[in-house]
Amino acid sequence: MNLENLGLFKLMSRKMGWLTERQNVIAQNIANADTPDYKGRDLKPFTFRDALSDSRRLQPNATNASHLQGTRGTGGLNQEQRQRNPYETAPDGNNVVLEEQMLKQGQTGMDFQTITNLYKKQVNLIRSSIRSGG
């Protein structure tokens, strides 16, 4: 049984993927803290609303040439990196604040641990229902 096909597990997996990518971006920021003119980056925030709307979106099927194509935007989980607007910039043009990056790293780690624990609890719930006969 592939748990990735279940909505809740798919959503948790996507959140974990986003957190992993964010951890990589934060690590790059920390590694370049002394690089002149380096601009710190971050990912577009992960929102469950976007993730849910992205996973439930159906593509319209035009069965007639006179059907309209629709006007809905792409939306969804777009993990584009964006430059942040710093409140502090070094004289060499670098805007990475190590304290801020360490806070982000810690929060990202805690979020990942929370999602991992939720994932484990859901798997145990499914195992328990299978053992008890449904």
XYZ file of C-alpha atoms in Angstrom:
134
model
C 0.000 0.000 0.000
C 1.481 3.299 -1.083
C 0.702 5.955 1.520
C 1.724 8.714 -0.884
C -1.634 8.317 -2.637
C -3.567 9.321 0.486
C -4.284 13.032 0.733
C -2.978 13.611 4.244
C 0.264 11.746 3.599
C 0.764 13.518 0.290
C 0.327 16.855 2.011
C 2.735 15.954 4.816
C 5.294 14.708 2.282
C 5.069 17.959 0.359
C 5.549 19.964 3.553
C 8.577 17.829 4.454
C 10.002 18.381 0.974
C 9.510 22.128 1.329
C 11.207 22.092 4.747
C 14.156 20.149 3.321
C 14.537 22.633 0.478
C 14.296 25.539 2.922
C 16.995 23.990 5.091
C 19.252 23.857 1.999
C 18.579 27.533 1.214
C 19.325 28.532 4.811
C 22.561 26.509 4.702
C 23.571 28.378 1.523
C 22.840 31.688 3.235
C 24.983 30.729 6.230
C 27.794 29.471 3.994
C 27.816 32.789 2.132
C 27.583 35.000 5.210
C 30.986 36.554 4.436
C 30.616 36.740 0.645
C 30.533 40.344 -0.566
C 27.275 41.430 -2.256
C 25.566 38.120 -1.434
C 21.830 38.548 -0.953
C 20.151 36.129 1.435
C 17.342 34.024 -0.008
C 14.300 32.234 1.295
C 11.515 30.135 -0.176
C 7.994 31.250 -0.790
C 6.076 30.321 2.391
C 4.339 26.952 2.358
C 0.613 27.278 2.959
C -1.774 24.375 3.288
C -4.425 26.387 1.452
C -2.226 26.537 -1.663
C -1.226 22.895 -1.265
C -4.850 21.775 -0.957
C -6.048 23.857 -3.870
C -3.166 22.582 -5.981
C -3.896 18.927 -5.238
C -7.633 19.270 -5.858
C -7.369 21.259 -9.067
C -8.806 19.553 -12.107
C -7.883 20.526 -15.602
C -10.906 21.360 -17.747
C -11.491 19.201 -20.775
C -12.765 21.145 -23.771
C -15.161 18.898 -25.652
C -16.267 21.653 -27.989
C -14.201 24.233 -29.867
C -16.407 27.042 -28.495
C -15.606 26.192 -24.844
C -13.709 28.847 -22.900
C -10.227 28.015 -21.651
C -10.756 29.534 -18.201
C -8.999 32.290 -16.324
C -7.685 30.578 -13.227
C -3.978 31.141 -12.494
C -1.453 28.405 -11.891
C -1.215 28.924 -8.096
C -0.231 25.941 -6.000
C 3.117 25.177 -4.497
C 5.606 27.328 -6.271
C 8.938 26.937 -4.552
C 10.601 29.891 -6.190
C 13.357 31.416 -4.202
C 12.901 35.027 -3.361
C 15.293 37.600 -2.041
C 14.322 38.884 1.315
C 14.218 42.531 2.353
C 16.787 42.807 5.124
C 16.809 45.275 7.940
C 20.572 45.019 8.223
C 23.205 45.117 5.472
C 26.985 44.945 5.925
C 29.224 47.583 4.305
C 30.324 44.980 1.720
C 26.701 44.575 0.531
C 26.035 41.237 2.238
C 22.642 41.142 3.940
C 22.822 37.744 5.686
C 22.208 38.055 9.432
C 23.559 34.894 11.059
C 21.291 35.148 14.111
C 18.243 35.338 11.861
C 19.405 32.372 9.793
C 20.038 30.296 12.919
C 16.517 31.066 14.170
C 15.086 30.011 10.803
C 17.179 26.851 10.860
C 15.937 25.946 14.327
C 12.309 26.623 13.432
C 12.621 24.594 10.238
C 14.086 21.680 12.193
C 11.269 21.803 14.751
C 8.642 21.966 11.998
C 10.217 18.962 10.281
C 10.199 17.000 13.550
C 6.532 17.905 14.109
C 5.512 16.740 10.634
C 7.575 13.558 11.086
C 5.792 12.817 14.371
C 2.392 13.423 12.748
C 3.364 11.090 9.913
C 4.354 8.359 12.379
C 1.118 8.783 14.347
C -0.972 8.446 11.196
C 0.904 5.314 10.121
C 0.380 3.805 13.588
C -3.327 4.662 13.391
C -3.643 2.855 10.057
C -1.694 -0.149 11.394
C -3.940 -0.271 14.447
C -7.108 -0.223 12.340
C -5.748 -2.959 10.060
C -4.866 -5.168 13.044
C -8.272 -4.723 14.650
C -10.023 -5.723 11.457
C -11.256 -2.354 10.290
